[in-house]
Amino acid sequence: MMIDKDQVWQSLEQVKDPEIPVLSVVDLGVVRAVDIKLKGLEITITPTYSGCPAMKEIEFDIIKTLSEDFNTNINVHTVLSPAWTTEWLTESGRKKLLDYGISPPAQESNDKSQLFQKPRNVICPVCKSYNTEMKSQFGSTACKSLFQCLDCKEPFDYFKCH
Ligand SMILES: [Zn+2]
């Protein structure tokens, strides 16, 4: 079986986060490894948080997309440790989020307690001001908080999943 790992990673770029369709699973950093085995492809993923409802859908999409592209058996293997952190979001993923109108996670903290505190350095995706405040811990999905910019007054989602 002649499969190039780079082709598999490229193919995985087509698999998008169901909640944020501009982000691929590669941008999100949920794909931990691609292994080419005798019996097919083995993809290792780590959920953005345990119990994330989107993960089943992501797993299904990975199998569907790779089966079509490579015509082989696809095995998706989930590992929970080490836990996913927003640090795994790629630079291009952060940029895509901001362009999409969602503020990417503030980079300085890996601290789980931040989930329940007001994150610092939250950038407004509209005017790029840091003069923002949290309106609600929960935004349109569990992975987001609702913020408002104090300069341009726009409300926006902040991606907070750890
Ligand atoms: Zn603003």
Tab-separated table of C-alpha atoms and ligand atoms in Angstrom:
chain	number	residue	atom	x	y	z
A	1	MET	CA	0.000	0.000	0.000
A	2	MET	CA	1.547	3.265	-1.137
A	3	ILE	CA	0.223	6.013	1.069
A	4	ASP	CA	2.175	9.126	1.865
A	5	LYS	CA	1.622	10.542	5.365
A	6	ASP	CA	1.644	14.087	3.986
A	7	GLN	CA	-1.280	13.176	1.738
A	8	VAL	CA	-3.169	11.898	4.758
A	9	TRP	CA	-2.562	15.169	6.624
A	10	GLN	CA	-3.708	17.093	3.540
A	11	SER	CA	-6.827	14.980	3.351
A	12	LEU	CA	-7.509	15.640	7.040
A	13	GLU	CA	-7.574	19.374	6.245
A	14	GLN	CA	-10.964	18.698	4.622
A	15	VAL	CA	-12.421	17.537	7.932
A	16	LYS	CA	-13.854	20.605	9.628
A	17	ASP	CA	-14.987	21.275	13.168
A	18	PRO	CA	-18.802	20.981	12.975
A	19	GLU	CA	-19.208	24.026	15.217
A	20	ILE	CA	-16.572	26.196	13.534
A	21	PRO	CA	-16.566	25.223	9.839
A	22	VAL	CA	-13.511	27.351	8.987
A	23	LEU	CA	-11.311	25.239	11.271
A	24	SER	CA	-10.033	21.846	10.206
A	25	VAL	CA	-9.232	19.128	12.718
A	26	VAL	CA	-5.576	19.802	11.861
A	27	ASP	CA	-5.956	23.535	12.693
A	28	LEU	CA	-7.620	22.556	15.956
A	29	GLY	CA	-4.738	20.281	16.849
A	30	VAL	CA	-7.019	17.357	17.714
A	31	VAL	CA	-5.191	14.983	15.342
A	32	ARG	CA	-2.273	13.652	17.367
A	33	ALA	CA	-0.834	11.105	14.956
A	34	VAL	CA	-1.178	9.464	11.577
A	35	ASP	CA	0.126	5.900	11.328
A	36	ILE	CA	0.271	3.755	8.246
A	37	LYS	CA	-0.349	0.157	9.272
A	38	LEU	CA	-0.598	-3.030	7.245
A	39	LYS	CA	-4.339	-3.167	7.894
A	40	GLY	CA	-4.938	0.464	6.963
A	41	LEU	CA	-4.608	3.925	8.433
A	42	GLU	CA	-4.658	4.624	12.122
A	43	ILE	CA	-5.530	8.159	13.183
A	44	THR	CA	-5.081	9.214	16.781
A	45	ILE	CA	-7.253	12.063	18.040
A	46	THR	CA	-7.647	13.893	21.337
A	47	PRO	CA	-10.976	15.634	22.043
A	48	THR	CA	-10.947	19.348	22.807
A	49	TYR	CA	-12.603	18.418	26.079
A	50	SER	CA	-13.884	15.081	27.309
A	51	GLY	CA	-17.544	14.755	26.460
A	52	CYS	CA	-17.316	17.242	23.601
A	53	PRO	CA	-20.453	16.418	21.558
A	54	ALA	CA	-18.701	17.263	18.293
A	55	MET	CA	-16.095	14.517	18.638
A	56	LYS	CA	-18.311	11.641	17.430
A	57	GLU	CA	-19.143	13.650	14.358
A	58	ILE	CA	-15.466	14.485	13.811
A	59	GLU	CA	-14.524	10.809	14.126
A	60	PHE	CA	-17.200	9.855	11.607
A	61	ASP	CA	-16.052	12.582	9.182
A	62	ILE	CA	-12.419	11.460	9.425
A	63	ILE	CA	-13.377	7.879	8.566
A	64	LYS	CA	-15.625	8.991	5.709
A	65	THR	CA	-13.120	11.436	4.188
A	66	LEU	CA	-10.081	9.167	4.440
A	67	SER	CA	-11.983	6.105	3.191
A	68	GLU	CA	-12.927	8.025	0.060
A	69	ASP	CA	-9.425	9.402	-0.503
A	70	PHE	CA	-7.400	6.265	0.246
A	71	ASN	CA	-9.698	3.292	-0.248
A	72	THR	CA	-8.378	1.468	2.809
A	73	ASN	CA	-9.437	0.652	6.369
A	74	ILE	CA	-9.528	3.661	8.661
A	75	ASN	CA	-9.187	3.264	12.365
A	76	VAL	CA	-9.729	6.241	14.662
A	77	HIS	CA	-8.168	5.896	18.052
A	78	THR	CA	-8.986	8.387	20.839
A	79	VAL	CA	-6.461	9.293	23.523
A	80	LEU	CA	-7.460	11.488	26.446
A	81	SER	CA	-4.013	12.029	27.857
A	82	PRO	CA	-2.255	14.389	27.556
A	83	ALA	CA	-5.379	16.529	27.505
A	84	TRP	CA	-5.892	18.929	24.628
A	85	THR	CA	-5.115	22.558	25.389
A	86	THR	CA	-5.692	25.690	23.356
A	87	GLU	CA	-1.899	25.737	22.830
A	88	TRP	CA	-2.439	22.983	20.255
A	89	LEU	CA	-4.433	25.299	18.044
A	90	THR	CA	-2.161	26.144	15.113
A	91	GLU	CA	-1.151	29.698	14.166
A	92	SER	CA	-3.185	29.438	10.975
A	93	GLY	CA	-6.097	28.127	13.050
A	94	ARG	CA	-5.925	31.199	15.298
A	95	LYS	CA	-5.904	33.476	12.273
A	96	LYS	CA	-8.856	31.674	10.676
A	97	LEU	CA	-10.841	31.996	13.914
A	98	LEU	CA	-10.198	35.726	14.107
A	99	ASP	CA	-11.103	36.215	10.428
A	100	TYR	CA	-14.294	34.253	11.084
A	101	GLY	CA	-15.205	36.670	13.898
A	102	ILE	CA	-14.350	34.472	16.866
A	103	SER	CA	-11.695	35.674	19.260
A	104	PRO	CA	-8.947	33.013	19.526
A	105	PRO	CA	-7.884	31.843	22.983
A	106	ALA	CA	-5.501	34.117	24.858
A	107	GLN	CA	-2.111	32.507	24.558
A	108	GLU	CA	-0.513	33.084	27.915
A	109	SER	CA	-2.453	30.644	30.035
A	110	ASN	CA	-2.673	26.884	30.159
A	111	ASP	CA	-4.325	27.018	33.534
A	112	LYS	CA	-7.585	25.040	33.721
A	113	SER	CA	-8.954	27.452	36.327
A	114	GLN	CA	-9.046	30.052	33.543
A	115	LEU	CA	-12.129	28.298	32.242
A	116	PHE	CA	-14.055	29.821	35.115
A	117	GLN	CA	-12.307	33.146	35.291
A	118	LYS	CA	-12.313	36.121	33.045
A	119	PRO	CA	-9.591	35.456	30.476
A	120	ARG	CA	-7.162	38.290	29.916
A	121	ASN	CA	-6.036	39.673	26.573
A	122	VAL	CA	-9.209	38.808	24.718
A	123	ILE	CA	-9.039	40.541	21.355
A	124	CYS	CA	-12.091	41.989	19.583
A	125	PRO	CA	-12.301	40.313	16.136
A	126	VAL	CA	-13.917	43.437	14.677
A	127	CYS	CA	-11.654	46.341	15.732
A	128	LYS	CA	-8.777	44.349	17.340
A	129	SER	CA	-9.146	46.180	20.648
A	130	TYR	CA	-8.268	44.405	23.901
A	131	ASN	CA	-10.744	46.583	25.758
A	132	THR	CA	-13.338	43.807	26.032
A	133	GLU	CA	-15.507	42.274	28.701
A	134	MET	CA	-17.213	38.933	29.269
A	135	LYS	CA	-21.001	39.072	29.058
A	136	SER	CA	-21.695	35.402	29.627
A	137	GLN	CA	-19.498	32.416	30.363
A	138	PHE	CA	-21.424	30.411	27.793
A	139	GLY	CA	-21.810	31.595	24.221
A	140	SER	CA	-23.531	29.887	21.298
A	141	THR	CA	-21.848	26.567	22.227
A	142	ALA	CA	-20.175	25.177	25.352
A	143	CYS	CA	-16.782	25.903	23.795
A	144	LYS	CA	-17.369	29.634	23.608
A	145	SER	CA	-18.015	32.562	25.930
A	146	LEU	CA	-19.906	35.670	24.931
A	147	PHE	CA	-17.862	38.862	25.045
A	148	GLN	CA	-18.500	42.460	24.124
A	149	CYS	CA	-16.022	45.006	22.868
A	150	LEU	CA	-16.071	48.188	24.944
A	151	ASP	CA	-14.669	50.237	22.048
A	152	CYS	CA	-16.781	49.262	19.032
A	153	LYS	CA	-19.601	47.746	21.182
A	154	GLU	CA	-19.741	44.576	19.039
A	155	PRO	CA	-20.633	41.357	20.841
A	156	PHE	CA	-18.481	38.375	19.823
A	157	ASP	CA	-17.661	34.768	20.733
A	158	TYR	CA	-14.455	33.894	22.523
A	159	PHE	CA	-13.122	30.369	21.946
A	160	LYS	CA	-12.320	29.086	25.420
A	161	CYS	CA	-12.215	25.305	25.306
A	162	HIS	CA	-9.368	23.707	27.192
B	1	ZN	ZN	-14.197	46.122	18.857
